[in-house]
Short mmCIF file of C-alpha atoms and ligand atoms in Angstrom, two decimals:
data_model
loop_
_atom_site.label_atom_id
_atom_site.label_comp_id
_atom_site.label_asym_id
_atom_site.label_seq_id
_atom_site.Cartn_x
_atom_site.Cartn_y
_atom_site.Cartn_z
CA MET A 1 101.91 89.62 71.74
CA LYS A 2 101.79 91.15 75.24
CA GLN A 3 103.05 89.98 78.60
CA ILE A 4 102.07 91.13 82.06
CA LYS A 5 103.99 90.51 85.25
CA ILE A 6 103.52 91.44 88.89
CA ALA A 7 106.67 92.26 90.90
CA LYS A 8 107.55 89.67 93.54
CA ASN A 9 106.28 90.35 97.04
CA SER A 10 103.90 93.09 95.88
CA GLY A 11 101.40 94.15 98.51
CA PHE A 12 101.13 93.80 102.28
CA CYS A 13 104.32 93.55 104.33
CA PHE A 14 104.65 91.93 107.72
CA GLY A 15 103.97 95.16 109.67
CA VAL A 16 100.83 96.00 107.72
CA LYS A 17 99.44 92.45 107.97
CA ARG A 18 100.01 92.60 111.70
CA ALA A 19 98.31 96.00 112.06
CA ILE A 20 95.25 94.90 110.05
CA LYS A 21 94.99 91.66 112.04
CA LEU A 22 95.07 93.59 115.32
CA ALA A 23 92.43 96.02 114.03
CA GLU A 24 90.14 93.20 112.89
CA GLU A 25 90.55 91.44 116.23
CA ALA A 26 89.71 94.73 118.00
CA ALA A 27 86.59 95.08 115.83
CA GLN A 28 85.49 91.62 116.94
CA SER A 29 86.31 92.03 120.63
CA TYR A 30 85.19 95.62 121.19
CA LYS A 31 82.77 96.17 118.25
CA SER A 32 84.24 99.66 117.78
CA ALA A 33 87.64 101.32 118.20
CA PHE A 34 89.59 104.37 117.04
CA THR A 35 92.86 104.84 115.22
CA LEU A 36 94.73 108.12 115.54
CA GLY A 37 95.30 108.91 111.88
CA PRO A 38 94.97 106.16 109.28
CA ILE A 39 96.12 102.76 110.60
CA ILE A 40 97.99 102.27 107.31
CA HIS A 41 98.37 104.56 104.30
CA ASN A 42 95.72 102.99 102.10
CA PRO A 43 92.37 104.80 101.91
CA GLN A 44 90.50 101.75 100.57
CA MET A 45 91.67 99.54 103.46
CA VAL A 46 90.83 102.31 105.93
CA ASP A 47 87.29 102.46 104.44
CA HIS A 48 87.02 98.68 104.71
CA LEU A 49 87.95 98.79 108.41
CA ASN A 50 85.56 101.68 108.91
CA SER A 51 82.70 99.42 107.81
CA LYS A 52 83.74 97.03 110.60
CA GLY A 53 83.68 99.70 113.31
CA ILE A 54 87.31 100.91 113.25
CA PHE A 55 87.16 104.70 112.92
CA GLU A 56 89.96 107.08 112.05
CA ILE A 57 90.20 110.27 114.10
CA ASP A 58 92.82 112.98 113.66
CA ASN A 59 92.79 114.49 117.11
CA ILE A 60 93.35 112.98 120.52
CA ASP A 61 90.45 115.08 121.90
CA GLN A 62 88.03 113.00 119.82
CA LEU A 63 88.77 109.87 121.90
CA ASP A 64 86.01 108.63 124.23
CA ASP A 65 86.01 105.42 126.27
CA ARG A 66 86.46 103.21 123.22
CA PRO A 67 89.84 101.48 122.65
CA VAL A 68 92.50 103.19 120.59
CA ILE A 69 94.69 101.39 118.08
CA ILE A 70 98.16 102.87 117.62
CA ARG A 71 98.77 102.92 113.88
CA SER A 72 101.64 101.11 112.15
CA HIS A 73 103.74 104.32 111.89
CA GLY A 74 103.49 104.95 115.64
CA VAL A 75 102.50 108.13 117.48
CA PRO A 76 104.61 110.75 119.28
CA LEU A 77 105.52 110.05 122.92
CA TYR A 78 103.54 113.06 124.19
CA GLU A 79 100.37 111.67 122.57
CA LEU A 80 101.10 108.24 124.00
CA ASP A 81 101.35 109.78 127.48
CA ILE A 82 97.95 111.43 127.10
CA ILE A 83 96.39 108.19 125.83
CA ASN A 84 97.92 106.21 128.72
CA ASN A 85 96.32 108.61 131.20
CA LYS A 86 92.86 108.15 129.69
CA ASN A 87 92.53 104.66 131.09
CA ILE A 88 91.18 103.17 127.86
CA PRO A 89 92.30 99.93 126.18
CA ILE A 90 95.33 100.51 123.94
CA ILE A 91 96.17 98.19 121.06
CA ASP A 92 99.68 98.86 119.84
CA ALA A 93 99.89 98.16 116.09
CA THR A 94 103.15 100.08 115.66
CA CYS A 95 105.30 98.04 113.30
CA PRO A 96 108.13 96.45 115.34
CA TYR A 97 110.65 97.81 112.78
CA VAL A 98 109.33 101.32 113.39
CA SER A 99 109.53 100.81 117.17
CA LYS A 100 113.14 99.68 116.73
CA ALA A 101 113.96 102.96 114.93
CA PHE A 102 112.32 104.90 117.81
CA GLU A 103 114.45 102.99 120.29
CA TYR A 104 117.68 103.77 118.36
CA ALA A 105 116.67 107.44 118.28
CA ARG A 106 116.10 107.50 122.04
CA LYS A 107 119.41 105.78 122.85
CA ALA A 108 121.51 107.81 120.42
CA GLY A 109 120.02 111.02 121.84
CA GLU A 110 120.75 109.93 125.41
CA GLU A 111 124.33 109.08 124.43
CA GLY A 112 124.87 112.61 123.13
CA TYR A 113 124.90 111.94 119.39
CA GLU A 114 123.85 114.73 117.05
CA ILE A 115 121.05 112.99 115.17
CA PHE A 116 120.39 113.18 111.44
CA ILE A 117 117.01 111.76 110.48
CA LEU A 118 116.70 110.73 106.84
CA GLY A 119 113.03 111.03 105.97
CA ASN A 120 110.00 113.17 105.25
CA PRO A 121 109.45 115.68 108.10
CA ASP A 122 105.67 115.62 107.53
CA HIS A 123 105.34 111.84 107.69
CA PRO A 124 103.74 110.46 110.89
CA GLU A 125 106.66 108.07 111.43
CA ILE A 126 109.16 110.95 111.48
CA ILE A 127 106.88 113.14 113.60
CA ALA A 128 106.72 110.28 116.12
CA LEU A 129 110.42 109.42 115.85
CA LYS A 130 111.66 112.91 116.66
CA SER A 131 109.64 112.90 119.88
CA TYR A 132 111.99 110.17 121.16
CA ILE A 133 115.10 112.29 120.71
CA LYS A 134 116.63 114.08 123.66
CA GLY A 135 118.78 116.85 122.24
CA ASP A 136 119.36 118.31 118.80
CA PHE A 137 118.45 116.71 115.50
CA PHE A 138 118.30 117.57 111.80
CA ILE A 139 115.83 116.16 109.31
CA ILE A 140 117.24 115.51 105.86
CA ASN A 141 114.78 114.79 103.09
CA ASP A 142 115.93 115.97 99.67
CA ASN A 143 117.95 118.87 101.06
CA LEU A 144 121.46 117.41 101.37
CA GLU A 145 122.94 120.77 100.41
CA SER A 146 121.50 122.25 103.61
CA LEU A 147 123.66 120.15 105.94
CA PRO A 148 125.10 122.37 108.66
CA GLU A 149 128.65 123.67 108.14
CA THR A 150 129.56 122.83 111.74
CA ARG A 151 131.87 119.94 112.56
CA PHE A 152 130.44 117.38 115.00
CA ALA A 153 132.27 115.22 117.52
CA LYS A 154 129.72 112.44 117.13
CA ALA A 155 126.70 112.06 114.89
CA ALA A 156 124.17 109.33 114.19
CA ILE A 157 121.92 108.67 111.20
CA ILE A 158 118.47 107.10 111.55
CA CYS A 159 116.25 106.48 108.51
CA GLN A 160 112.54 106.43 107.85
CA THR A 161 111.80 102.71 107.39
CA THR A 162 110.64 103.27 103.81
CA GLN A 163 113.69 105.25 102.67
CA ASN A 164 115.93 104.27 99.82
CA SER A 165 119.46 102.92 100.42
CA GLN A 166 120.98 105.19 97.76
CA ASN A 167 119.72 108.23 99.68
CA LEU A 168 121.26 106.77 102.82
CA GLU A 169 124.62 106.27 101.07
CA GLN A 170 124.54 109.87 99.86
CA LEU A 171 123.90 111.16 103.36
CA VAL A 172 126.70 109.01 104.81
CA ASN A 173 129.13 110.32 102.19
CA ALA A 174 128.10 113.92 102.80
CA LEU A 175 128.40 113.63 106.59
CA LEU A 176 131.63 111.66 106.87
CA PRO A 177 133.95 114.64 106.24
CA LYS A 178 132.09 116.63 108.93
CA VAL A 179 132.25 114.26 111.89
CA ASN A 180 134.80 112.49 114.07
CA GLU A 181 132.49 109.59 114.82
CA LEU A 182 129.51 108.55 112.70
CA ARG A 183 127.00 105.86 113.71
CA VAL A 184 124.62 104.67 111.01
CA PHE A 185 121.42 102.94 112.06
CA ASN A 186 120.20 101.42 108.85
CA THR A 187 116.53 101.33 109.81
CA ILE A 188 115.28 100.90 106.24
CA CYS A 189 113.22 97.74 106.69
CA ASN A 190 113.78 94.59 104.73
CA ALA A 191 110.26 94.61 103.25
CA THR A 192 111.08 98.02 101.76
CA ASN A 193 114.38 96.82 100.26
CA ILE A 194 112.78 93.70 98.76
CA ARG A 195 109.91 95.65 97.15
CA GLN A 196 112.18 98.38 95.82
CA ASN A 197 114.65 95.90 94.27
CA ALA A 198 111.85 93.80 92.70
CA THR A 199 110.24 96.95 91.27
CA ILE A 200 113.51 98.19 89.75
CA GLU A 201 114.17 94.79 88.17
CA LEU A 202 110.67 94.69 86.68
CA ALA A 203 110.80 98.34 85.54
CA LYS A 204 113.97 97.59 83.55
CA LYS A 205 112.05 94.98 81.50
CA SER A 206 108.71 96.78 81.24
CA ASP A 207 107.41 99.14 78.56
CA VAL A 208 105.01 100.54 81.13
CA LEU A 209 104.80 99.94 84.86
CA ILE A 210 101.73 100.46 87.03
CA VAL A 211 102.37 101.17 90.70
CA ILE A 212 99.34 100.41 92.88
CA GLY A 213 98.85 101.93 96.32
CA GLY A 214 97.79 104.88 98.44
CA LYS A 215 98.72 108.30 97.07
CA ASN A 216 99.57 109.08 100.71
CA SER A 217 101.84 106.04 101.07
CA SER A 218 105.55 106.86 101.26
CA ASN A 219 106.68 103.39 100.31
CA THR A 220 104.37 103.32 97.27
CA LYS A 221 105.49 106.77 96.13
CA MET A 222 109.11 105.64 96.45
CA LEU A 223 108.35 102.64 94.16
CA ALA A 224 106.90 105.04 91.57
CA THR A 225 109.94 107.33 91.80
CA LEU A 226 112.37 104.44 91.40
CA SER A 227 110.43 102.89 88.51
CA SER A 228 110.12 106.16 86.61
CA ALA A 229 113.92 106.27 86.23
CA TYR A 230 113.62 103.21 83.97
CA THR A 231 110.23 103.24 82.27
CA LYS A 232 106.91 105.03 81.81
CA THR A 233 105.24 104.77 85.22
CA TYR A 234 101.71 105.42 86.50
CA HIS A 235 100.79 105.50 90.19
CA ILE A 236 97.17 104.55 90.83
CA GLU A 237 95.08 103.65 93.87
CA THR A 238 92.36 101.60 92.18
CA ALA A 239 91.49 100.01 88.82
CA GLU A 240 89.07 102.89 88.04
CA GLU A 241 92.03 105.18 87.33
CA ILE A 242 93.41 103.04 84.51
CA CYS A 243 93.40 104.48 80.94
CA SER A 244 93.46 102.10 77.98
CA GLN A 245 95.90 104.40 76.10
CA TRP A 246 98.63 103.55 78.61
CA PHE A 247 98.95 100.09 77.07
CA GLU A 248 99.33 101.02 73.39
CA ASN A 249 102.66 99.76 72.00
CA THR A 250 103.61 98.20 75.32
CA PRO A 251 104.54 94.53 74.76
CA PHE A 252 105.63 94.08 78.39
CA ILE A 253 103.43 95.46 81.18
CA GLY A 254 104.69 95.48 84.77
CA LEU A 255 102.66 95.82 87.95
CA THR A 256 103.90 96.48 91.44
CA ALA A 257 102.21 97.46 94.69
CA GLY A 258 103.23 99.16 97.91
CA ALA A 259 103.49 97.42 101.27
CA SER A 260 100.08 98.76 102.29
CA THR A 261 98.12 97.75 99.16
CA PRO A 262 95.50 95.03 99.73
CA ASP A 263 95.41 91.95 97.48
CA TRP A 264 91.90 92.65 96.21
CA ILE A 265 93.02 95.94 94.65
CA ILE A 266 96.02 94.28 92.96
CA ILE A 267 93.70 91.60 91.54
CA ASP A 268 91.19 94.24 90.33
CA VAL A 269 93.93 96.16 88.52
CA TYR A 270 95.33 92.99 87.02
CA ASN A 271 91.90 91.91 85.75
CA LYS A 272 91.12 95.37 84.38
CA ILE A 273 94.35 95.41 82.35
CA ILE A 274 93.58 91.96 80.96
CA GLU A 275 90.12 93.19 80.01
CA ILE A 276 91.67 96.17 78.17
CA VAL A 277 94.49 94.46 76.31
CA GLY A 278 92.61 91.24 75.51
CA ASN A 279 92.78 87.68 76.70
CA ASN A 280 96.13 86.83 75.16
CA SER A 281 97.54 83.35 75.69
CA ASN A 282 100.65 84.82 77.28
CA PHE A 283 98.69 86.10 80.24
CA ALA A 284 98.30 84.24 83.46
CA LYS A 285 94.60 83.32 83.52
CA CYS A 286 94.06 83.57 87.24
CA VAL A 287 95.81 85.02 90.24
CA GLU A 288 97.23 81.64 91.29
CA GLU A 289 99.28 81.58 88.09
CA ILE A 290 100.97 84.89 88.70
CA PRO A 291 104.63 84.15 89.44
CA GLY A 292 105.60 84.91 93.01
CA TYR A 293 102.22 86.40 93.78
CA LYS A 294 101.27 84.01 96.57
CA GLU A 295 104.56 84.37 98.43
CA GLU A 296 103.33 87.07 100.75
CA SER A 297 99.62 87.24 100.06
CA TYR A 298 97.26 88.06 102.89
CA GLU A 299 94.25 85.89 103.67
CA PHE A 300 91.08 87.73 104.67
FE1 LIG B 401 106.94 97.75 109.00
FE2 LIG B 401 108.52 97.85 106.94
FE3 LIG B 401 106.00 97.34 106.59
S1 LIG B 401 108.57 99.18 108.69
S2 LIG B 401 104.98 98.46 108.24
S3 LIG B 401 107.47 96.02 107.67
S4 LIG B 401 107.24 98.62 105.29
#
Protein backbone atom coordinates (compact mmCIF):
# COMPACT_ATOMS: atom_id res chain seq x y z
CA MET A 1 0.00 0.00 0.00
CA LYS A 2 1.50 3.35 -1.05
CA GLN A 3 0.45 6.93 -0.47
CA ILE A 4 1.49 10.07 -2.30
CA LYS A 5 1.07 13.61 -1.09
CA ILE A 6 1.93 17.04 -2.46
CA ALA A 7 3.06 19.67 0.07
CA LYS A 8 0.57 22.50 0.59
CA ASN A 9 1.11 25.62 -1.49
CA SER A 10 3.59 23.90 -3.81
CA GLY A 11 4.39 25.88 -6.92
CA PHE A 12 4.00 29.51 -8.00
CA CYS A 13 4.08 32.22 -5.34
CA PHE A 14 2.49 35.63 -5.61
CA GLY A 15 5.63 37.31 -7.03
CA VAL A 16 6.15 34.69 -9.72
CA LYS A 17 2.48 34.70 -10.77
CA ARG A 18 2.68 38.47 -11.06
CA ALA A 19 5.89 38.37 -13.13
CA ILE A 20 4.49 35.75 -15.54
CA LYS A 21 1.23 37.69 -15.92
CA LEU A 22 3.16 40.87 -16.77
CA ALA A 23 5.31 38.97 -19.28
CA GLU A 24 2.28 37.41 -20.96
CA GLU A 25 0.56 40.80 -21.14
CA ALA A 26 3.74 42.27 -22.67
CA ALA A 27 3.78 39.45 -25.25
CA GLN A 28 0.22 40.36 -26.23
CA SER A 29 0.71 44.13 -26.29
CA TYR A 30 4.16 44.36 -27.86
CA LYS A 31 4.48 40.94 -29.61
CA SER A 32 8.09 40.74 -28.42
CA ALA A 33 10.10 41.87 -25.38
CA PHE A 34 13.32 41.11 -23.53
CA THR A 35 14.12 40.06 -20.00
CA LEU A 36 17.57 40.72 -18.58
CA GLY A 37 18.43 37.26 -17.29
CA PRO A 38 15.66 34.71 -16.75
CA ILE A 39 12.40 36.32 -15.60
CA ILE A 40 12.11 33.53 -13.00
CA HIS A 41 14.43 30.64 -12.19
CA ASN A 42 12.60 27.94 -14.11
CA PRO A 43 14.06 26.97 -17.50
CA GLN A 44 10.84 25.31 -18.71
CA MET A 45 8.76 28.43 -18.00
CA VAL A 46 11.43 30.60 -19.64
CA ASP A 47 11.22 28.36 -22.76
CA HIS A 48 7.43 28.64 -22.70
CA LEU A 49 7.63 32.45 -22.65
CA ASN A 50 10.26 32.34 -25.35
CA SER A 51 7.72 30.68 -27.66
CA LYS A 52 5.44 33.68 -27.04
CA GLY A 53 8.09 36.26 -27.96
CA ILE A 54 9.66 36.98 -24.56
CA PHE A 55 13.42 36.55 -25.00
CA GLU A 56 16.07 36.27 -22.32
CA ILE A 57 19.26 38.26 -22.86
CA ASP A 58 22.22 38.36 -20.50
CA ASN A 59 23.72 41.69 -21.45
CA ILE A 60 22.26 45.16 -21.52
CA ASP A 61 24.05 45.82 -24.84
CA GLN A 62 21.75 43.29 -26.52
CA LEU A 63 18.70 45.55 -25.96
CA ASP A 64 17.18 47.23 -29.03
CA ASP A 65 13.99 49.29 -29.17
CA ARG A 66 11.84 46.46 -27.83
CA PRO A 67 10.46 46.69 -24.26
CA VAL A 68 12.44 45.24 -21.38
CA ILE A 69 10.87 43.32 -18.52
CA ILE A 70 12.70 43.62 -15.20
CA ARG A 71 12.82 40.10 -13.78
CA SER A 72 11.31 39.09 -10.43
CA HIS A 73 14.72 39.24 -8.66
CA GLY A 74 15.30 42.83 -9.79
CA VAL A 75 18.37 44.34 -11.49
CA PRO A 76 21.19 46.50 -10.10
CA LEU A 77 20.57 50.27 -9.96
CA TYR A 78 23.36 51.01 -12.46
CA GLU A 79 21.66 48.75 -15.03
CA LEU A 80 18.32 50.38 -14.30
CA ASP A 81 19.87 53.79 -14.99
CA ILE A 82 21.17 52.63 -18.37
CA ILE A 83 17.79 51.11 -19.28
CA ASN A 84 15.97 54.31 -18.25
CA ASN A 85 18.20 56.32 -20.59
CA LYS A 86 17.39 54.09 -23.56
CA ASN A 87 13.88 55.45 -23.85
CA ILE A 88 12.26 52.04 -24.29
CA PRO A 89 9.16 50.71 -22.50
CA ILE A 90 10.05 49.19 -19.13
CA ILE A 91 7.83 46.62 -17.44
CA ASP A 92 8.86 46.19 -13.83
CA ALA A 93 8.19 42.60 -12.72
CA THR A 94 10.43 42.87 -9.65
CA CYS A 95 8.62 41.09 -6.84
CA PRO A 96 7.32 43.74 -4.38
CA TYR A 97 8.93 41.78 -1.51
CA VAL A 98 12.29 42.01 -3.27
CA SER A 99 11.79 45.75 -3.87
CA LYS A 100 11.04 46.14 -0.16
CA ALA A 101 14.38 44.50 0.71
CA PHE A 102 16.14 46.91 -1.72
CA GLU A 103 14.45 49.84 -0.01
CA TYR A 104 15.56 48.66 3.47
CA ALA A 105 19.11 48.28 2.15
CA ARG A 106 19.10 51.82 0.75
CA LYS A 107 17.72 53.38 3.95
CA ALA A 108 19.97 51.43 6.32
CA GLY A 109 23.01 52.42 4.25
CA GLU A 110 21.99 56.09 4.27
CA GLU A 111 21.50 55.95 8.04
CA GLY A 112 25.07 54.73 8.50
CA TYR A 113 24.42 51.10 9.44
CA GLU A 114 27.09 48.53 8.66
CA ILE A 115 25.08 46.11 6.55
CA PHE A 116 25.21 42.33 6.72
CA ILE A 117 23.46 40.66 3.79
CA LEU A 118 22.42 37.07 4.41
CA GLY A 119 22.34 35.40 1.01
CA ASN A 120 24.16 33.98 -1.98
CA PRO A 121 26.60 36.58 -3.40
CA ASP A 122 26.16 35.19 -6.93
CA HIS A 123 22.37 35.35 -6.91
CA PRO A 124 20.83 38.14 -9.04
CA GLU A 125 18.74 39.37 -6.09
CA ILE A 126 21.86 39.91 -3.96
CA ILE A 127 23.81 41.42 -6.87
CA ALA A 128 20.94 43.90 -7.30
CA LEU A 129 20.46 44.48 -3.56
CA LYS A 130 24.05 45.47 -2.89
CA SER A 131 23.83 48.17 -5.57
CA TYR A 132 21.35 49.99 -3.31
CA ILE A 133 23.77 50.21 -0.39
CA LYS A 134 25.70 53.38 0.25
CA GLY A 135 28.68 52.41 2.37
CA ASP A 136 30.20 49.16 3.57
CA PHE A 137 28.52 45.77 3.57
CA PHE A 138 29.37 42.13 4.18
CA ILE A 139 27.72 39.17 2.47
CA ILE A 140 27.23 36.14 4.68
CA ASN A 141 26.26 32.91 2.98
CA ASP A 142 27.57 29.80 4.74
CA ASN A 143 30.65 31.55 6.10
CA LEU A 144 29.55 32.67 9.59
CA GLU A 145 33.04 31.99 10.90
CA SER A 146 34.36 34.76 8.64
CA LEU A 147 32.49 37.55 10.43
CA PRO A 148 34.84 40.48 11.00
CA GLU A 149 36.49 40.73 14.42
CA THR A 150 35.74 44.46 14.58
CA ARG A 151 33.10 45.83 16.93
CA PHE A 152 30.40 47.94 15.25
CA ALA A 153 28.43 50.85 16.68
CA LYS A 154 25.41 49.96 14.57
CA ALA A 155 24.73 47.12 12.17
CA ALA A 156 21.75 45.93 10.15
CA ILE A 157 20.89 42.52 8.70
CA ILE A 158 18.97 42.13 5.43
CA CYS A 159 18.13 38.69 4.02
CA GLN A 160 17.71 37.22 0.58
CA THR A 161 13.94 36.69 0.33
CA THR A 162 14.38 32.92 -0.05
CA GLN A 163 16.67 32.45 2.96
CA ASN A 164 15.92 30.19 5.87
CA SER A 165 14.93 31.59 9.29
CA GLN A 166 17.36 29.28 11.14
CA ASN A 167 20.24 30.82 9.19
CA LEU A 168 18.94 34.25 10.12
CA GLU A 169 18.78 33.30 13.82
CA GLN A 170 22.37 32.03 13.66
CA LEU A 171 23.57 35.27 12.12
CA VAL A 172 21.72 37.35 14.73
CA ASN A 173 23.27 35.31 17.54
CA ALA A 174 26.74 35.60 16.04
CA LEU A 175 26.48 39.37 15.52
CA LEU A 176 24.85 40.40 18.79
CA PRO A 177 28.05 40.24 20.88
CA LYS A 178 29.83 42.41 18.28
CA VAL A 179 27.48 45.38 18.01
CA ASN A 180 25.98 48.11 20.17
CA GLU A 181 22.86 48.39 18.05
CA LEU A 182 21.52 45.67 15.73
CA ARG A 183 18.59 46.16 13.34
CA VAL A 184 17.18 43.02 11.76
CA PHE A 185 15.13 43.37 8.59
CA ASN A 186 13.50 39.99 8.27
CA THR A 187 13.03 40.12 4.51
CA ILE A 188 12.49 36.37 4.13
CA CYS A 189 9.13 36.42 2.35
CA ASN A 190 6.06 34.69 3.64
CA ALA A 191 5.73 32.47 0.56
CA THR A 192 9.22 31.13 1.35
CA ASN A 193 8.35 30.43 5.00
CA ILE A 194 5.09 28.67 4.10
CA ARG A 195 6.74 26.42 1.48
CA GLN A 196 9.70 25.57 3.71
CA ASN A 197 7.48 24.66 6.69
CA ALA A 198 5.11 22.56 4.54
CA THR A 199 8.09 20.73 2.99
CA ILE A 200 9.66 19.96 6.37
CA GLU A 201 6.34 18.63 7.71
CA LEU A 202 5.90 16.40 4.65
CA ALA A 203 9.54 15.25 4.67
CA LYS A 204 9.11 14.03 8.27
CA LYS A 205 6.33 11.66 7.12
CA SER A 206 7.79 10.62 3.76
CA ASP A 207 10.01 7.67 2.86
CA VAL A 208 11.15 9.62 -0.17
CA LEU A 209 10.53 13.22 -1.15
CA ILE A 210 10.73 14.64 -4.67
CA VAL A 211 11.49 18.35 -4.93
CA ILE A 212 10.42 19.81 -8.29
CA GLY A 213 11.88 23.03 -9.68
CA GLY A 214 14.70 24.80 -11.48
CA LYS A 215 18.20 23.59 -10.61
CA ASN A 216 19.05 27.32 -10.67
CA SER A 217 16.26 28.23 -8.25
CA SER A 218 17.44 29.23 -4.78
CA ASN A 219 14.11 28.63 -3.12
CA THR A 220 13.81 25.15 -4.68
CA LYS A 221 17.37 24.22 -3.68
CA MET A 222 16.60 25.36 -0.13
CA LEU A 223 13.55 23.02 -0.05
CA ALA A 224 15.79 20.12 -1.12
CA THR A 225 18.38 20.97 1.55
CA LEU A 226 15.75 21.19 4.28
CA SER A 227 14.02 17.97 3.20
CA SER A 228 17.25 15.98 3.00
CA ALA A 229 17.74 16.45 6.75
CA TYR A 230 14.67 14.24 7.27
CA THR A 231 14.36 11.84 4.36
CA LYS A 232 15.81 10.61 1.07
CA THR A 233 15.38 13.57 -1.29
CA TYR A 234 15.66 14.01 -5.06
CA HIS A 235 15.64 17.40 -6.78
CA ILE A 236 14.32 17.24 -10.35
CA GLU A 237 13.21 19.76 -12.96
CA THR A 238 10.91 17.55 -15.01
CA ALA A 239 9.24 14.12 -14.96
CA GLU A 240 11.86 12.76 -17.40
CA GLU A 241 14.44 12.68 -14.60
CA ILE A 242 12.46 10.28 -12.42
CA CYS A 243 13.90 6.77 -11.78
CA SER A 244 11.54 3.95 -10.82
CA GLN A 245 14.09 2.61 -8.27
CA TRP A 246 13.51 5.68 -6.10
CA PHE A 247 10.10 4.32 -5.10
CA GLU A 248 11.08 0.80 -4.00
CA ASN A 249 10.16 0.21 -0.34
CA THR A 250 8.69 3.69 0.00
CA PRO A 251 5.14 3.42 1.38
CA PHE A 252 4.79 7.22 1.68
CA ILE A 253 5.94 9.42 -1.21
CA GLY A 254 6.08 13.19 -0.79
CA LEU A 255 6.20 15.84 -3.52
CA THR A 256 6.98 19.50 -3.15
CA ALA A 257 7.77 22.27 -5.61
CA GLY A 258 9.56 25.61 -5.51
CA ALA A 259 7.85 28.98 -5.84
CA SER A 260 8.84 29.18 -9.51
CA THR A 261 7.64 25.72 -10.61
CA PRO A 262 4.66 25.75 -13.01
CA ASP A 263 1.60 23.60 -12.29
CA TRP A 264 1.94 21.56 -15.48
CA ILE A 265 5.33 20.23 -14.37
CA ILE A 266 3.99 19.28 -10.92
CA ILE A 267 1.09 17.43 -12.58
CA ASP A 268 3.47 15.64 -15.01
CA VAL A 269 5.66 14.44 -12.14
CA TYR A 270 2.65 13.36 -10.13
CA ASN A 271 1.23 11.38 -13.07
CA LYS A 272 4.60 9.80 -13.86
CA ILE A 273 4.97 8.54 -10.28
CA ILE A 274 1.46 7.09 -10.37
CA GLU A 275 2.33 5.36 -13.63
CA ILE A 276 5.46 3.86 -12.02
CA VAL A 277 4.05 2.70 -8.70
CA GLY A 278 0.66 1.57 -10.03
CA ASN A 279 -2.86 2.84 -9.77
CA ASN A 280 -3.38 2.10 -6.09
CA SER A 281 -6.70 3.00 -4.50
CA ASN A 282 -4.92 5.21 -1.99
CA PHE A 283 -3.85 7.64 -4.67
CA ALA A 284 -5.75 10.73 -5.59
CA LYS A 285 -7.04 9.98 -9.10
CA CYS A 286 -6.85 13.48 -10.48
CA VAL A 287 -5.24 16.76 -9.60
CA GLU A 288 -8.46 18.17 -8.12
CA GLU A 289 -8.31 15.51 -5.41
CA ILE A 290 -4.84 16.42 -4.24
CA PRO A 291 -5.21 17.97 -0.78
CA GLY A 292 -4.37 21.64 -0.71
CA TYR A 293 -3.23 21.62 -4.31
CA LYS A 294 -5.70 24.17 -5.61
CA GLU A 295 -5.02 26.71 -2.88
CA GLU A 296 -2.46 28.65 -4.85
CA SER A 297 -2.67 27.14 -8.32
CA TYR A 298 -2.09 29.36 -11.31
CA GLU A 299 -4.56 29.49 -14.19
CA PHE A 300 -3.05 29.73 -17.67
FE1 LIG B 1 8.51 37.27 -4.25
FE2 LIG B 1 8.77 35.61 -2.28
FE3 LIG B 1 8.01 34.72 -4.59
S1 LIG B 1 10.10 37.30 -2.75
S2 LIG B 1 9.02 36.08 -6.05
S3 LIG B 1 6.85 36.13 -3.27
S4 LIG B 1 9.41 33.70 -3.22
